[in-house]
GROMACS .gro file of C-alpha atoms in nm:
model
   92
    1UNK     CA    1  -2.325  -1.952   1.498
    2UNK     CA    2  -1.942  -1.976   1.398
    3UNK     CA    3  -1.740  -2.177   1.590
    4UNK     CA    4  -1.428  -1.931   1.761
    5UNK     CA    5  -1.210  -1.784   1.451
    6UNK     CA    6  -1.018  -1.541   1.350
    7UNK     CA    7  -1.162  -1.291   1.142
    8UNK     CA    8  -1.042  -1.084   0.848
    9UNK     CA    9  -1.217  -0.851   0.699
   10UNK     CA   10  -1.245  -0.892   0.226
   11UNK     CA   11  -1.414  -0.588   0.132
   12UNK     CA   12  -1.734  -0.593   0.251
   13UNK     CA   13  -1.686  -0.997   0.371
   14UNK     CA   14  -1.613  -1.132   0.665
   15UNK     CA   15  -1.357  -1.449   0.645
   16UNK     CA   16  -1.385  -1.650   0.938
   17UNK     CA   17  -1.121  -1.926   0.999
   18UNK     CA   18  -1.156  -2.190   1.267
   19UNK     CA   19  -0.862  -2.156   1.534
   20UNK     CA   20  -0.925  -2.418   1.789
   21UNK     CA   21  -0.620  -2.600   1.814
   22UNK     CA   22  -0.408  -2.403   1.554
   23UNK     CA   23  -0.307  -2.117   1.778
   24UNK     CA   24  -0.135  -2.057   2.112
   25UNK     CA   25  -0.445  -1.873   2.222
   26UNK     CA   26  -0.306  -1.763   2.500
   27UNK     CA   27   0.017  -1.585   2.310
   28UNK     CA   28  -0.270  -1.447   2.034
   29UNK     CA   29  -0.431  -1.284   2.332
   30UNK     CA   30  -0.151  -1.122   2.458
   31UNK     CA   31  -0.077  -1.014   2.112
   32UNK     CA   32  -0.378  -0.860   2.015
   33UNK     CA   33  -0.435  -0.685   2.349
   34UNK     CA   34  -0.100  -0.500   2.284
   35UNK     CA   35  -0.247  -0.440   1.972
   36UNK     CA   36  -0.568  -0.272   2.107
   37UNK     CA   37  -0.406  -0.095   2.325
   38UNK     CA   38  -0.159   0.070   2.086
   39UNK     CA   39  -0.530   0.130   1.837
   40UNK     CA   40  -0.685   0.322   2.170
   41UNK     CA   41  -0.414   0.497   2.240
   42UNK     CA   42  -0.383   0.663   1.868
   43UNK     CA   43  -0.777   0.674   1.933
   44UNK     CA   44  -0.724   0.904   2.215
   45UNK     CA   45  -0.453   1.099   2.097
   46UNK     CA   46  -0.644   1.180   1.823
   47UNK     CA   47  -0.932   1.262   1.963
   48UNK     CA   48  -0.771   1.438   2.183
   49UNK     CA   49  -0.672   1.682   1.893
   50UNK     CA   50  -1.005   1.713   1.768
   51UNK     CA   51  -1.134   1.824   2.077
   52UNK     CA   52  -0.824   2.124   2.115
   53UNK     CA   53  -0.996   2.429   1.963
   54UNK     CA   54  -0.695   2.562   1.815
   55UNK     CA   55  -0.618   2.316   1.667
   56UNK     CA   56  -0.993   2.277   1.481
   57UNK     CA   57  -0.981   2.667   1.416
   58UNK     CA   58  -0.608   2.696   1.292
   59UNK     CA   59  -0.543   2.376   1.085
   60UNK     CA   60  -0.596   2.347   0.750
   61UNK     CA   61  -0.951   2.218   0.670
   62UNK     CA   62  -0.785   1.908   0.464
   63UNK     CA   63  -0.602   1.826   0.754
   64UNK     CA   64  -0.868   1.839   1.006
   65UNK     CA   65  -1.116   1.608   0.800
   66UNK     CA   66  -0.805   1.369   0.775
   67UNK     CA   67  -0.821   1.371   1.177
   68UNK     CA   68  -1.170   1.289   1.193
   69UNK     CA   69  -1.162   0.968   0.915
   70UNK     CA   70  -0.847   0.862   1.092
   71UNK     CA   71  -1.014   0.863   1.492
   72UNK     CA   72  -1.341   0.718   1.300
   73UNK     CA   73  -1.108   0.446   1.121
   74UNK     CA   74  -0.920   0.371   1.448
   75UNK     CA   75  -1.279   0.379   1.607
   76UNK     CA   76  -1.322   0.075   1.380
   77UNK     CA   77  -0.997  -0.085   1.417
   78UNK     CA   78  -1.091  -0.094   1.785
   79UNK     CA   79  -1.387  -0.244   1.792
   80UNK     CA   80  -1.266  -0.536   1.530
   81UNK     CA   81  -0.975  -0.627   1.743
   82UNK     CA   82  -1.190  -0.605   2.077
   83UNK     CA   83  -1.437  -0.859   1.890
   84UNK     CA   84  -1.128  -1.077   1.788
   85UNK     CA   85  -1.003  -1.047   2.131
   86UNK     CA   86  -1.278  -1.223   2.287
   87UNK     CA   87  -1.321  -1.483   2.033
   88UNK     CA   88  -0.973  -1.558   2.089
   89UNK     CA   89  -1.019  -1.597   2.485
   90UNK     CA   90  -1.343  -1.805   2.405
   91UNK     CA   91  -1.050  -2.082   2.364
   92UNK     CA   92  -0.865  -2.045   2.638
   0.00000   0.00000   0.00000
């Protein structure tokens, strides 16, 4: 099991770097939760959009399909910096 770390995603890698002791952990928390909760709120809006029917029936197909990778992408985002999140309170 990795010790707490940051993560970064290299294509399809995972770098993992050790942060005990070279972080304010506590200011990295605070950071990234703003962070997340920006991600969830573009999530929502989003999503939101998608699930207006006028919207699906009148937009452009293109445009609609660019909705659905984005809320899927910031679906990812999410769940990376939720993970991070509580590796970085794991030092605290």
């Amino acid at each position: 099991r990795a010790p707490p770390s940051a993560a970064a995603p290299v294509g399809t890698l995972t770098v993992l770097v050790p942060m005990a002791g070279l972080i304010d952990a506590g200011a990295e928390a605070e950071r990234l939760g703003r962070l997340l909760a920006k991600t969830r709120d573009d999530l929502s809006k989003v999503q939101a959009r998608l699930a207006n029917d006028s919207f699906v029936r009148n937009a452009p197909s293109a445009v609609v399909s660019l909705e659905r990778e984005r809320a899927a992408e910031l679906e990812r985002t999410a769940s990376g910096l939720s993970s991070q999140l509580e590796r970085v309170r794991a030092l605290l």
